[in-house]
PDB file of C-alpha atoms and ligand atoms in Angstrom:
ATOM      1  CA  MET A   1      -0.249 -17.116 -16.972  1.00  0.00           C
ATOM      2  CA  LYS A   2      -2.864 -14.853 -18.943  1.00  0.00           C
ATOM      3  CA  LYS A   3      -1.738 -11.355 -19.419  1.00  0.00           C
ATOM      4  CA  VAL A   4      -3.498  -8.322 -17.740  1.00  0.00           C
ATOM      5  CA  THR A   5      -5.539  -6.337 -20.337  1.00  0.00           C
ATOM      6  CA  LYS A   6      -9.079  -5.166 -18.597  1.00  0.00           C
ATOM      7  CA  CYS A   7      -9.119  -2.496 -15.902  1.00  0.00           C
ATOM      8  CA  VAL A   8     -12.097  -1.773 -14.045  1.00  0.00           C
ATOM      9  CA  ILE A   9     -12.325   1.646 -12.552  1.00  0.00           C
ATOM     10  CA  PRO A  10     -15.375   2.185 -10.020  1.00  0.00           C
ATOM     11  CA  ALA A  11     -16.968   5.420 -10.312  1.00  0.00           C
ATOM     12  CA  ALA A  12     -20.510   5.242  -9.002  1.00  0.00           C
ATOM     13  CA  GLY A  13     -19.776   6.529  -5.576  1.00  0.00           C
ATOM     14  CA  MET A  14     -21.941   9.598  -4.710  1.00  0.00           C
ATOM     15  CA  GLY A  15     -18.893  11.590  -3.378  1.00  0.00           C
ATOM     16  CA  THR A  16     -20.903  12.943  -0.203  1.00  0.00           C
ATOM     17  CA  ARG A  17     -18.005  14.103   1.467  1.00  0.00           C
ATOM     18  CA  PHE A  18     -17.377  16.655  -1.062  1.00  0.00           C
ATOM     19  CA  LEU A  19     -20.520  18.114  -1.278  1.00  0.00           C
ATOM     20  CA  PRO A  20     -21.927  21.048  -2.818  1.00  0.00           C
ATOM     21  CA  ALA A  21     -19.077  20.594  -5.161  1.00  0.00           C
ATOM     22  CA  THR A  22     -19.962  16.638  -6.209  1.00  0.00           C
ATOM     23  CA  LYS A  23     -23.819  17.523  -6.559  1.00  0.00           C
ATOM     24  CA  ALA A  24     -23.773  18.122  -9.868  1.00  0.00           C
ATOM     25  CA  LEU A  25     -20.139  17.124 -10.751  1.00  0.00           C
ATOM     26  CA  PRO A  26     -19.002  13.418 -10.372  1.00  0.00           C
ATOM     27  CA  LYS A  27     -16.119  13.280  -7.956  1.00  0.00           C
ATOM     28  CA  GLU A  28     -13.882  11.594 -10.288  1.00  0.00           C
ATOM     29  CA  MET A  29     -14.134  14.512 -12.749  1.00  0.00           C
ATOM     30  CA  PHE A  30     -12.297  16.947 -10.197  1.00  0.00           C
ATOM     31  CA  PRO A  31      -9.451  18.551 -12.207  1.00  0.00           C
ATOM     32  CA  ILE A  32      -5.923  18.074 -11.283  1.00  0.00           C
ATOM     33  CA  VAL A  33      -4.536  21.595 -13.006  1.00  0.00           C
ATOM     34  CA  ASP A  34      -6.242  20.662 -16.319  1.00  0.00           C
ATOM     35  CA  LYS A  35      -6.785  16.738 -16.311  1.00  0.00           C
ATOM     36  CA  PRO A  36      -9.391  15.505 -14.167  1.00  0.00           C
ATOM     37  CA  VAL A  37      -8.841  12.314 -12.361  1.00  0.00           C
ATOM     38  CA  MET A  38     -10.632   9.738 -13.994  1.00  0.00           C
ATOM     39  CA  GLN A  39      -8.094  10.619 -17.299  1.00  0.00           C
ATOM     40  CA  TYR A  40      -5.414  10.145 -14.918  1.00  0.00           C
ATOM     41  CA  LEU A  41      -6.824   6.543 -13.743  1.00  0.00           C
ATOM     42  CA  VAL A  42      -7.497   5.729 -17.610  1.00  0.00           C
ATOM     43  CA  GLU A  43      -3.587   6.798 -18.774  1.00  0.00           C
ATOM     44  CA  GLU A  44      -2.571   4.841 -15.966  1.00  0.00           C
ATOM     45  CA  ALA A  45      -4.485   1.964 -17.170  1.00  0.00           C
ATOM     46  CA  ILE A  46      -2.889   2.243 -20.980  1.00  0.00           C
ATOM     47  CA  ALA A  47       0.494   2.617 -20.119  1.00  0.00           C
ATOM     48  CA  ALA A  48      -0.002  -0.293 -18.094  1.00  0.00           C
ATOM     49  CA  GLY A  49      -1.162  -2.415 -21.218  1.00  0.00           C
ATOM     50  CA  CYS A  50      -4.658  -2.123 -20.329  1.00  0.00           C
ATOM     51  CA  GLU A  51      -7.167  -2.555 -24.153  1.00  0.00           C
ATOM     52  CA  ASP A  52     -10.324  -2.196 -22.341  1.00  0.00           C
ATOM     53  CA  ILE A  53     -11.205   0.153 -19.939  1.00  0.00           C
ATOM     54  CA  ILE A  54     -14.689  -0.703 -17.904  1.00  0.00           C
ATOM     55  CA  ILE A  55     -15.963   1.736 -15.455  1.00  0.00           C
ATOM     56  CA  VAL A  56     -18.624   1.252 -13.492  1.00  0.00           C
ATOM     57  CA  THR A  57     -21.138   4.466 -13.093  1.00  0.00           C
ATOM     58  CA  GLY A  58     -24.361   5.308 -12.127  1.00  0.00           C
ATOM     59  CA  ARG A  59     -26.868   8.122 -12.226  1.00  0.00           C
ATOM     60  CA  SER A  60     -25.181  12.086 -12.130  1.00  0.00           C
ATOM     61  CA  LYS A  61     -22.091  10.180 -13.764  1.00  0.00           C
ATOM     62  CA  ARG A  62     -22.670  11.098 -17.549  1.00  0.00           C
ATOM     63  CA  ALA A  63     -19.564  13.795 -16.750  1.00  0.00           C
ATOM     64  CA  ILE A  64     -17.345  10.774 -17.206  1.00  0.00           C
ATOM     65  CA  GLU A  65     -18.757   9.380 -20.457  1.00  0.00           C
ATOM     66  CA  ASP A  66     -18.945  12.736 -22.468  1.00  0.00           C
ATOM     67  CA  HIS A  67     -15.432  13.081 -21.476  1.00  0.00           C
ATOM     68  CA  PHE A  68     -14.195  10.576 -23.209  1.00  0.00           C
ATOM     69  CA  ASP A  69     -16.746  11.010 -26.285  1.00  0.00           C
ATOM     70  CA  SER A  70     -16.399  13.087 -29.301  1.00  0.00           C
ATOM     71  CA  ASN A  71     -17.332  16.694 -29.570  1.00  0.00           C
ATOM     72  CA  PRO A  72     -17.873  17.624 -32.970  1.00  0.00           C
ATOM     73  CA  GLU A  73     -18.725  21.462 -32.227  1.00  0.00           C
ATOM     74  CA  LEU A  74     -15.715  21.890 -29.887  1.00  0.00           C
ATOM     75  CA  GLU A  75     -13.534  20.302 -32.592  1.00  0.00           C
ATOM     76  CA  GLN A  76     -14.849  22.289 -35.149  1.00  0.00           C
ATOM     77  CA  ARG A  77     -14.189  25.430 -33.549  1.00  0.00           C
ATOM     78  CA  LEU A  78     -10.861  24.442 -32.146  1.00  0.00           C
ATOM     79  CA  ASP A  79      -9.821  23.740 -35.613  1.00  0.00           C
ATOM     80  CA  ASP A  80     -11.324  26.666 -37.442  1.00  0.00           C
ATOM     81  CA  SER A  81      -9.528  28.690 -34.787  1.00  0.00           C
ATOM     82  CA  GLY A  82      -6.155  27.478 -35.419  1.00  0.00           C
ATOM     83  CA  LYS A  83      -5.937  25.832 -31.606  1.00  0.00           C
ATOM     84  CA  PHE A  84      -4.261  22.722 -32.758  1.00  0.00           C
ATOM     85  CA  ASP A  85      -2.602  22.178 -29.446  1.00  0.00           C
ATOM     86  CA  TYR A  86      -6.090  21.613 -27.768  1.00  0.00           C
ATOM     87  CA  LEU A  87      -7.632  19.929 -30.732  1.00  0.00           C
ATOM     88  CA  ARG A  88      -4.838  17.104 -30.749  1.00  0.00           C
ATOM     89  CA  LYS A  89      -5.806  17.122 -26.699  1.00  0.00           C
ATOM     90  CA  VAL A  90      -9.839  16.603 -26.791  1.00  0.00           C
ATOM     91  CA  LYS A  91      -9.519  14.342 -30.317  1.00  0.00           C
ATOM     92  CA  ASN A  92      -7.107  11.985 -28.569  1.00  0.00           C
ATOM     93  CA  LEU A  93      -9.639  11.382 -25.507  1.00  0.00           C
ATOM     94  CA  ASN A  94     -11.899   9.214 -27.894  1.00  0.00           C
ATOM     95  CA  GLU A  95      -9.278   7.137 -28.903  1.00  0.00           C
ATOM     96  CA  MET A  96      -7.503   6.425 -26.257  1.00  0.00           C
ATOM     97  CA  ALA A  97      -8.926   3.148 -25.296  1.00  0.00           C
ATOM     98  CA  ASN A  98     -11.685   0.827 -25.930  1.00  0.00           C
ATOM     99  CA  ILE A  99     -13.971   2.160 -22.757  1.00  0.00           C
ATOM    100  CA  VAL A 100     -17.304   0.145 -21.758  1.00  0.00           C
ATOM    101  CA  TYR A 101     -19.411   1.980 -19.121  1.00  0.00           C
ATOM    102  CA  VAL A 102     -21.386  -0.068 -16.957  1.00  0.00           C
ATOM    103  CA  ARG A 103     -24.013   0.855 -14.586  1.00  0.00           C
ATOM    104  CA  GLN A 104     -24.590   0.344 -10.550  1.00  0.00           C
ATOM    105  CA  PRO A 105     -28.028   0.983 -10.180  1.00  0.00           C
ATOM    106  CA  TYR A 106     -27.918   1.196  -6.447  1.00  0.00           C
ATOM    107  CA  PRO A 107     -24.703   2.044  -4.044  1.00  0.00           C
ATOM    108  CA  LYS A 108     -24.309  -0.874  -2.632  1.00  0.00           C
ATOM    109  CA  GLY A 109     -20.709  -1.128  -1.924  1.00  0.00           C
ATOM    110  CA  ASP A 110     -17.336  -1.633  -3.926  1.00  0.00           C
ATOM    111  CA  GLY A 111     -18.027  -5.146  -4.017  1.00  0.00           C
ATOM    112  CA  ASP A 112     -21.004  -5.243  -6.079  1.00  0.00           C
ATOM    113  CA  ALA A 113     -19.287  -2.553  -8.121  1.00  0.00           C
ATOM    114  CA  ILE A 114     -16.921  -5.068  -9.111  1.00  0.00           C
ATOM    115  CA  LEU A 115     -19.340  -7.933  -9.281  1.00  0.00           C
ATOM    116  CA  ARG A 116     -20.881  -6.422 -12.420  1.00  0.00           C
ATOM    117  CA  THR A 117     -18.397  -6.571 -14.730  1.00  0.00           C
ATOM    118  CA  LYS A 118     -18.018 -10.530 -13.750  1.00  0.00           C
ATOM    119  CA  ASN A 119     -19.569 -11.171 -17.601  1.00  0.00           C
ATOM    120  CA  LEU A 120     -16.908  -9.141 -18.895  1.00  0.00           C
ATOM    121  CA  ILE A 121     -13.767 -10.026 -17.257  1.00  0.00           C
ATOM    122  CA  TRP A 122     -14.517 -13.562 -17.634  1.00  0.00           C
ATOM    123  CA  ASP A 123     -11.714 -15.779 -16.576  1.00  0.00           C
ATOM    124  CA  GLU A 124      -9.203 -13.167 -17.001  1.00  0.00           C
ATOM    125  CA  PRO A 125      -6.984 -11.153 -14.186  1.00  0.00           C
ATOM    126  CA  PHE A 126      -8.045  -7.327 -14.216  1.00  0.00           C
ATOM    127  CA  LEU A 127      -6.408  -4.316 -12.874  1.00  0.00           C
ATOM    128  CA  VAL A 128      -8.787  -2.694 -10.748  1.00  0.00           C
ATOM    129  CA  LEU A 129      -8.396   1.511  -9.797  1.00  0.00           C
ATOM    130  CA  PHE A 130     -10.185   3.580  -7.608  1.00  0.00           C
ATOM    131  CA  TRP A 131     -10.783   6.832  -7.858  1.00  0.00           C
ATOM    132  CA  ASP A 132      -8.856   7.448  -4.107  1.00  0.00           C
ATOM    133  CA  ASP A 133      -5.345   7.507  -5.347  1.00  0.00           C
ATOM    134  CA  ILE A 134      -3.356   9.374  -7.696  1.00  0.00           C
ATOM    135  CA  ILE A 135       0.418   7.509  -7.324  1.00  0.00           C
ATOM    136  CA  ASP A 136       3.087  10.050  -9.440  1.00  0.00           C
ATOM    137  CA  ASN A 137       6.373   7.534 -10.272  1.00  0.00           C
ATOM    138  CA  GLU A 138       7.885   6.851 -13.647  1.00  0.00           C
ATOM    139  CA  ILE A 139       6.765   3.601 -13.054  1.00  0.00           C
ATOM    140  CA  THR A 140       3.619   3.783 -12.933  1.00  0.00           C
ATOM    141  CA  ALA A 141       1.399   2.054  -9.602  1.00  0.00           C
ATOM    142  CA  ALA A 142      -0.494  -0.258 -11.931  1.00  0.00           C
ATOM    143  CA  GLN A 143       2.683  -1.112 -13.495  1.00  0.00           C
ATOM    144  CA  GLN A 144       4.354  -2.104 -10.430  1.00  0.00           C
ATOM    145  CA  LEU A 145       1.032  -4.227  -9.274  1.00  0.00           C
ATOM    146  CA  ILE A 146       1.225  -6.015 -13.014  1.00  0.00           C
ATOM    147  CA  LYS A 147       5.038  -6.818 -12.244  1.00  0.00           C
ATOM    148  CA  LYS A 148       4.327  -8.586  -9.198  1.00  0.00           C
ATOM    149  CA  TYR A 149       1.273 -10.167 -10.378  1.00  0.00           C
ATOM    150  CA  GLU A 150       3.389 -11.853 -13.486  1.00  0.00           C
ATOM    151  CA  GLU A 151       5.914 -12.729 -10.828  1.00  0.00           C
ATOM    152  CA  THR A 152       3.036 -14.450  -8.485  1.00  0.00           C
ATOM    153  CA  GLY A 153       0.043 -15.273 -10.456  1.00  0.00           C
ATOM    154  CA  SER A 154      -1.214 -14.062  -7.174  1.00  0.00           C
ATOM    155  CA  PRO A 155      -3.963 -10.919  -6.526  1.00  0.00           C
ATOM    156  CA  ILE A 156      -1.369  -7.980  -5.724  1.00  0.00           C
ATOM    157  CA  ILE A 157      -2.434  -5.514  -3.130  1.00  0.00           C
ATOM    158  CA  ALA A 158      -1.062  -1.875  -3.346  1.00  0.00           C
ATOM    159  CA  THR A 159       0.090  -0.613   0.257  1.00  0.00           C
ATOM    160  CA  VAL A 160       1.161   2.369   1.853  1.00  0.00           C
ATOM    161  CA  TRP A 161       2.817   2.605   5.196  1.00  0.00           C
ATOM    162  CA  VAL A 162       0.503   4.435   7.459  1.00  0.00           C
ATOM    163  CA  SER A 163       1.005   6.041  10.890  1.00  0.00           C
ATOM    164  CA  GLU A 164      -1.051   4.527  13.647  1.00  0.00           C
ATOM    165  CA  SER A 165      -3.931   7.445  14.138  1.00  0.00           C
ATOM    166  CA  GLU A 166      -4.887   6.160  10.361  1.00  0.00           C
ATOM    167  CA  VAL A 167      -4.846   2.726  11.258  1.00  0.00           C
ATOM    168  CA  SER A 168      -8.579   2.317  11.450  1.00  0.00           C
ATOM    169  CA  SER A 169      -9.400   4.202   8.042  1.00  0.00           C
ATOM    170  CA  TYR A 170      -8.029   1.177   6.098  1.00  0.00           C
ATOM    171  CA  GLY A 171      -7.590  -1.740   5.392  1.00  0.00           C
ATOM    172  CA  MET A 172      -4.242  -3.726   7.075  1.00  0.00           C
ATOM    173  CA  LEU A 173      -2.180  -6.544   5.940  1.00  0.00           C
ATOM    174  CA  GLU A 174      -0.405  -8.446   8.257  1.00  0.00           C
ATOM    175  CA  GLY A 175       1.835 -10.686   7.066  1.00  0.00           C
ATOM    176  CA  GLU A 176       5.546 -12.045   6.248  1.00  0.00           C
ATOM    177  CA  LEU A 177       7.453  -9.060   5.038  1.00  0.00           C
ATOM    178  CA  ASP A 178       9.991  -9.181   2.584  1.00  0.00           C
ATOM    179  CA  GLY A 179      11.334  -6.035   1.181  1.00  0.00           C
ATOM    180  CA  ASP A 180       8.332  -3.905  -0.501  1.00  0.00           C
ATOM    181  CA  THR A 181       6.198  -7.319  -0.736  1.00  0.00           C
ATOM    182  CA  THR A 182       3.659  -8.684   2.055  1.00  0.00           C
ATOM    183  CA  LYS A 183       2.529 -12.088   2.268  1.00  0.00           C
ATOM    184  CA  VAL A 184      -0.847 -11.756   3.799  1.00  0.00           C
ATOM    185  CA  THR A 185      -1.484 -13.862   6.299  1.00  0.00           C
ATOM    186  CA  LYS A 186      -4.576 -11.515   7.902  1.00  0.00           C
ATOM    187  CA  PHE A 187      -6.732  -8.764   6.332  1.00  0.00           C
ATOM    188  CA  LEU A 188      -8.344  -6.474   8.904  1.00  0.00           C
ATOM    189  CA  GLU A 189     -10.767  -4.001   7.504  1.00  0.00           C
ATOM    190  CA  LYS A 190     -10.582  -1.006   9.195  1.00  0.00           C
ATOM    191  CA  PRO A 191      -9.119  -2.059  13.065  1.00  0.00           C
ATOM    192  CA  LYS A 192      -8.583  -0.409  15.941  1.00  0.00           C
ATOM    193  CA  SER A 193      -5.274   0.945  15.980  1.00  0.00           C
ATOM    194  CA  HIS A 194      -4.446  -1.776  19.353  1.00  0.00           C
ATOM    195  CA  GLU A 195      -5.760  -4.897  17.733  1.00  0.00           C
ATOM    196  CA  THR A 196      -2.843  -4.824  14.963  1.00  0.00           C
ATOM    197  CA  ASP A 197       0.820  -3.738  15.038  1.00  0.00           C
ATOM    198  CA  SER A 198       0.979  -3.621  11.165  1.00  0.00           C
ATOM    199  CA  ARG A 199       1.290  -0.638   9.346  1.00  0.00           C
ATOM    200  CA  THR A 200       0.988  -1.783   6.153  1.00  0.00           C
ATOM    201  CA  ALA A 201      -2.207  -0.292   4.326  1.00  0.00           C
ATOM    202  CA  VAL A 202      -4.528  -1.144   1.453  1.00  0.00           C
ATOM    203  CA  ILE A 203      -4.860   1.797  -0.666  1.00  0.00           C
ATOM    204  CA  GLY A 204      -7.520   1.310  -3.945  1.00  0.00           C
ATOM    205  CA  LYS A 205      -5.389  -0.147  -6.585  1.00  0.00           C
ATOM    206  CA  TYR A 206      -4.980  -4.139  -7.139  1.00  0.00           C
ATOM    207  CA  VAL A 207      -4.684  -6.682  -9.603  1.00  0.00           C
ATOM    208  CA  LEU A 208      -7.481  -9.390  -8.896  1.00  0.00           C
ATOM    209  CA  THR A 209      -7.646 -12.657 -10.269  1.00  0.00           C
ATOM    210  CA  PRO A 210     -10.886 -13.712 -11.439  1.00  0.00           C
ATOM    211  CA  ASP A 211     -11.497 -16.215  -8.545  1.00  0.00           C
ATOM    212  CA  ILE A 212     -12.424 -12.942  -6.718  1.00  0.00           C
ATOM    213  CA  PHE A 213     -16.252 -13.258  -8.087  1.00  0.00           C
ATOM    214  CA  ASP A 214     -16.852 -16.091  -6.241  1.00  0.00           C
ATOM    215  CA  TYR A 215     -16.266 -14.721  -3.166  1.00  0.00           C
ATOM    216  CA  LEU A 216     -17.916 -11.577  -3.878  1.00  0.00           C
ATOM    217  CA  GLU A 217     -21.019 -13.882  -4.740  1.00  0.00           C
ATOM    218  CA  ASN A 218     -20.529 -15.514  -1.349  1.00  0.00           C
ATOM    219  CA  ALA A 219     -20.125 -12.131   0.501  1.00  0.00           C
ATOM    220  CA  ALA A 220     -23.276 -10.832  -1.549  1.00  0.00           C
ATOM    221  CA  SER A 221     -25.003 -14.533   0.312  1.00  0.00           C
ATOM    222  CA  HIS A 222     -24.617 -13.108   3.545  1.00  0.00           C
ATOM    223  CA  THR A 223     -24.041  -9.308   3.654  1.00  0.00           C
ATOM    224  CA  TRP A 224     -26.294  -7.648   6.962  1.00  0.00           C
ATOM    225  CA  ASP A 225     -26.584  -4.177   5.145  1.00  0.00           C
ATOM    226  CA  GLY A 226     -27.427  -4.896   1.338  1.00  0.00           C
ATOM    227  CA  GLU A 227     -23.742  -4.038   0.398  1.00  0.00           C
ATOM    228  CA  ILE A 228     -20.673  -5.880  -0.489  1.00  0.00           C
ATOM    229  CA  ARG A 229     -17.370  -5.491   0.759  1.00  0.00           C
ATOM    230  CA  LEU A 230     -14.175  -5.868  -1.606  1.00  0.00           C
ATOM    231  CA  ALA A 231     -12.639  -6.338   1.893  1.00  0.00           C
ATOM    232  CA  ASP A 232     -14.814  -9.210   2.893  1.00  0.00           C
ATOM    233  CA  ALA A 233     -14.207 -10.980  -0.315  1.00  0.00           C
ATOM    234  CA  PHE A 234     -10.464 -10.984   0.790  1.00  0.00           C
ATOM    235  CA  ILE A 235     -10.424 -11.713   4.098  1.00  0.00           C
ATOM    236  CA  ASP A 236     -12.276 -15.213   2.575  1.00  0.00           C
ATOM    237  CA  MET A 237      -9.997 -15.376  -0.193  1.00  0.00           C
ATOM    238  CA  GLN A 238      -6.840 -14.929   1.978  1.00  0.00           C
ATOM    239  CA  LYS A 239      -8.004 -18.119   4.200  1.00  0.00           C
ATOM    240  CA  ASN A 240      -7.591 -20.745   0.666  1.00  0.00           C
ATOM    241  CA  ARG A 241      -4.612 -18.850  -1.520  1.00  0.00           C
ATOM    242  CA  ASP A 242      -1.656 -16.649  -1.431  1.00  0.00           C
ATOM    243  CA  ILE A 243      -2.280 -12.771  -1.823  1.00  0.00           C
ATOM    244  CA  TYR A 244       0.581 -10.306  -1.496  1.00  0.00           C
ATOM    245  CA  GLY A 245       0.563  -6.171  -0.533  1.00  0.00           C
ATOM    246  CA  LEU A 246       3.018  -5.064  -2.588  1.00  0.00           C
ATOM    247  CA  GLU A 247       4.385  -1.301  -0.924  1.00  0.00           C
ATOM    248  CA  VAL A 248       4.037   0.814  -4.136  1.00  0.00           C
ATOM    249  CA  GLN A 249       6.841   3.712  -5.167  1.00  0.00           C
ATOM    250  CA  GLY A 250       6.079   7.228  -5.480  1.00  0.00           C
ATOM    251  CA  VAL A 251       4.132  10.201  -4.436  1.00  0.00           C
ATOM    252  CA  ARG A 252       0.644   9.947  -3.263  1.00  0.00           C
ATOM    253  CA  TYR A 253      -2.057  11.811  -3.909  1.00  0.00           C
ATOM    254  CA  ASP A 254      -4.842  11.009  -1.408  1.00  0.00           C
ATOM    255  CA  THR A 255      -7.888  12.586  -3.608  1.00  0.00           C
ATOM    256  CA  TRP A 256     -10.033  11.154  -0.833  1.00  0.00           C
ATOM    257  CA  ALA A 257      -8.977  13.710   1.454  1.00  0.00           C
ATOM    258  CA  LYS A 258      -9.597  17.728   0.489  1.00  0.00           C
ATOM    259  CA  THR A 259      -6.050  18.285   1.434  1.00  0.00           C
ATOM    260  CA  GLY A 260      -4.718  15.568  -0.753  1.00  0.00           C
TER     261      GLY A 260
HETATM  262  C1  LIG B   1     -11.980   1.305   1.288  1.00  0.00           C
HETATM  263  C2  LIG B   1     -11.236  -0.163   1.739  1.00  0.00           C
HETATM  264  C3  LIG B   1     -10.537  -0.260   2.517  1.00  0.00           C
HETATM  265  C4  LIG B   1      -9.101   0.716   1.875  1.00  0.00           C
HETATM  266  C5  LIG B   1      -9.611   1.680   1.888  1.00  0.00           C
HETATM  267  C6  LIG B   1      -8.610   2.934   1.002  1.00  0.00           C
HETATM  268  O1  LIG B   1     -12.306   1.857   2.237  1.00  0.00           O
HETATM  269  O2  LIG B   1     -12.920  -0.703   2.266  1.00  0.00           O
HETATM  270  O3  LIG B   1     -10.046  -1.382   2.789  1.00  0.00           O
HETATM  271  O4  LIG B   1      -7.835   0.928   2.718  1.00  0.00           O
HETATM  272  O5  LIG B   1     -10.837   1.913   0.588  1.00  0.00           O
HETATM  273  O6  LIG B   1      -8.942   3.229  -0.237  1.00  0.00           O
HETATM  274  P1  LIG B   1     -13.303   2.933   1.991  1.00  0.00           P
HETATM  275  O7  LIG B   1     -12.398   4.386   2.166  1.00  0.00           O
HETATM  276  O8  LIG B   1     -14.153   3.343   0.762  1.00  0.00           O
HETATM  277  O9  LIG B   1     -14.104   3.570   3.224  1.00  0.00           O
END
């Protein structure tokens, strides 16, 4: 079995919900205390063993690239003034991992963003971390997902338990529940709460296998609104192969929500 060494972070979304904050600042650069959300995701990927991080960006997302680049003037100034702690923090950022940027020219869905990494991923399993969720736990969510992938050889979807009123905001998984793991028999994208008994909701962290690209291309061939959705690819994929949901351990911060 191939190891998971690549991580895709889709970061092209416009962040409309957070306007005016996102007019000039990418939502991925919102700080949690003194670190942007994007840095948490990159650190999560590295701690889980990823060597190549592929960030899918778009127009007005330059701040993400600058954050992981060098800043010689700042570094010199910190060095001259003896602020070595800060200097280390700043310099570490450009040495963290091999970060590659791919641009998504139009907002054509989360599936389109992932499809744009096809030629970089090629035939390997890969981690996907969306901006929406930060999970605080000693064993990170990415590590939990990769462990489950190594046990099953199948795509793994991170899940959380939600209340009935939240069901219609999420992809929901039906299936056979075994402890923290759901063997998926049905993927429902944002169903009404009376359409499913499931409370197992999909969040924005996955280990995907490279055959996902075939399903995304298929979804692209019959999109009704120009968007390609990862959820549609999952719905198709689940008919042909095993997919598992894993209820991840840890405290979840939902960056998608203002209170989160
Ligand atoms: C997307 C997915 C959905 C998932 C959700 C949570 O929806 O389509 O299946 O449950 O993310 O991160 P979005 O919230 O982007 O509309």
